[in-house]
């Protein structure tokens, strides 16, 4: 059944025969040759370059990418469990959970704009990135040791403030 539809599709789209003959150019008909040239044209340049011909990425890009990867991994380990921790362990209401997440995301969104403007104005990228990653690093243990939902709110605020401060300068370094 699959072979039938494969043959039908091959004949219908490319007008070739089944099984296809191998042509010295790698194409089976003039339709295929035109289609192959159209599909392969954008890729020819990238396949013809050897790895040694490509410019190497700067050291700052590798470091920023690695730190960002490790930070994202640690975030993804903690934040899926945060609603269960707040509502189950701390016995807080769902509305307090919504308040925590709303304040956290609003903080990150607001600070991205201001941090990007300041980063462009002072032409420094490393210091805001360092401060942002440092704040996030300091806030993660505070979440684990929180005894009430208000302590989690403060820790999430600090963490998202760090995200807002570091995002625009990091994107500028990686761009």
XYZ file of C-alpha atoms in Angstrom:
175
model
C 0.000 0.000 0.000
C 2.750 2.451 0.931
C 4.810 1.451 -2.090
C 1.837 2.156 -4.366
C 1.368 5.675 -3.017
C 5.092 6.295 -3.103
C 5.171 5.339 -6.792
C 2.084 7.429 -7.495
C 3.510 10.472 -5.722
C 6.849 10.083 -7.471
C 5.258 9.871 -10.918
C 2.742 12.610 -10.235
C 5.163 15.173 -8.845
C 8.329 14.567 -10.814
C 7.102 12.691 -13.858
C 9.750 10.035 -13.458
C 9.581 6.270 -13.774
C 9.564 3.638 -11.073
C 12.086 2.493 -10.006
C 14.072 5.610 -10.787
C 17.168 5.285 -12.940
C 20.383 6.755 -11.655
C 21.517 9.540 -13.945
C 25.158 10.698 -13.993
C 24.122 14.110 -12.698
C 22.151 12.567 -9.852
C 18.806 13.635 -11.327
C 16.316 11.474 -13.158
C 14.596 13.919 -15.460
C 14.708 17.548 -16.483
C 11.881 18.305 -14.022
C 13.904 16.758 -11.222
C 16.990 18.633 -12.302
C 15.162 21.965 -12.190
C 13.548 21.088 -8.870
C 16.883 19.966 -7.446
C 18.604 23.154 -8.547
C 15.886 25.273 -6.974
C 15.918 23.347 -3.692
C 19.683 22.990 -3.452
C 20.659 26.525 -4.466
C 20.471 28.138 -1.009
C 22.334 25.226 0.561
C 25.222 25.028 -1.882
C 27.199 27.797 -0.236
C 27.001 26.297 3.259
C 27.921 22.783 2.112
C 30.899 23.937 0.073
C 32.622 25.658 2.995
C 34.901 23.614 5.153
C 34.782 23.978 8.915
C 38.152 25.726 8.904
C 36.831 28.488 6.625
C 34.229 29.653 9.116
C 35.118 32.449 11.524
C 35.512 31.282 15.107
C 33.126 32.484 17.758
C 34.618 34.903 20.279
C 35.412 33.679 23.762
C 32.747 35.966 25.285
C 30.055 34.282 23.210
C 31.085 30.820 24.413
C 31.186 31.940 28.041
C 27.857 33.787 27.867
C 26.233 30.842 26.117
C 27.559 28.338 28.659
C 26.514 30.410 31.662
C 23.094 30.966 30.118
C 22.706 27.231 29.494
C 23.607 26.313 33.069
C 21.309 29.002 34.464
C 18.419 27.797 32.308
C 18.990 24.225 33.460
C 18.853 25.281 37.105
C 15.687 27.309 36.457
C 13.998 24.394 34.744
C 14.837 22.174 37.723
C 13.234 24.513 40.269
C 10.317 26.353 38.711
C 8.115 23.438 37.612
C 7.989 22.381 41.286
C 7.383 25.879 42.663
C 3.548 25.799 42.480
C 3.494 22.501 44.368
C 5.889 23.895 46.962
C 3.842 27.059 47.494
C 0.407 25.456 47.629
C 1.361 22.107 49.147
C 4.216 22.719 51.571
C 3.649 26.359 52.480
C -0.171 25.957 52.357
C -0.626 29.225 50.467
C -3.645 29.941 48.296
C -3.661 29.835 44.532
C -4.212 33.575 44.406
C -0.940 34.118 46.267
C 0.734 31.889 43.684
C -0.723 34.083 40.948
C 0.486 37.192 42.741
C 4.006 35.779 43.032
C 4.202 34.843 39.359
C 2.619 38.117 38.221
C 5.040 40.258 40.216
C 7.970 38.147 39.037
C 7.150 38.367 35.326
C 6.237 42.057 35.488
C 9.567 42.772 37.161
C 11.504 40.935 34.461
C 9.594 42.651 31.664
C 10.058 46.143 33.080
C 13.741 45.720 33.862
C 14.585 44.369 30.405
C 13.753 47.749 28.887
C 15.716 49.792 31.411
C 18.708 47.446 31.497
C 18.922 47.432 27.717
C 18.823 51.229 27.595
C 21.521 51.562 30.264
C 23.650 48.885 28.637
C 23.523 50.734 25.326
C 24.179 54.098 26.929
C 27.224 53.029 28.962
C 28.476 50.539 26.347
C 29.152 47.858 28.924
C 27.731 44.369 28.746
C 29.694 42.281 31.218
C 28.818 44.150 34.410
C 25.006 43.962 33.941
C 25.315 40.307 32.958
C 27.421 39.602 36.044
C 24.970 41.421 38.320
C 21.953 39.695 36.735
C 23.387 36.196 36.965
C 24.601 36.924 40.498
C 21.133 37.992 41.638
C 19.581 34.874 40.137
C 22.240 32.695 41.724
C 21.651 34.263 45.131
C 17.859 33.964 44.902
C 17.611 30.231 44.177
C 18.663 29.035 47.656
C 16.295 31.594 49.205
C 13.376 29.846 47.533
C 14.368 26.519 49.071
C 14.706 27.984 52.560
C 11.517 30.074 52.413
C 9.121 29.586 55.301
C 6.193 31.553 53.877
C 4.832 32.580 50.515
C 5.978 36.169 51.093
C 9.590 34.959 51.313
C 9.086 33.129 48.021
C 7.693 36.376 46.581
C 10.851 38.260 47.579
C 13.108 35.500 46.217
C 11.210 35.340 42.923
C 11.321 39.133 42.680
C 15.112 39.093 43.108
C 15.492 36.224 40.630
C 13.391 37.885 37.945
C 15.098 41.212 38.586
C 18.335 39.428 37.773
C 16.784 38.050 34.605
C 15.594 41.483 33.563
C 19.007 43.019 34.169
C 20.981 40.356 32.312
C 18.768 39.601 29.292
C 19.364 42.640 27.050
C 23.165 42.787 27.578
C 23.433 39.019 27.060
C 21.487 39.243 23.806
C 23.789 42.051 22.673
C 26.859 39.919 23.413
C 25.434 36.889 21.614
C 24.246 38.894 18.575
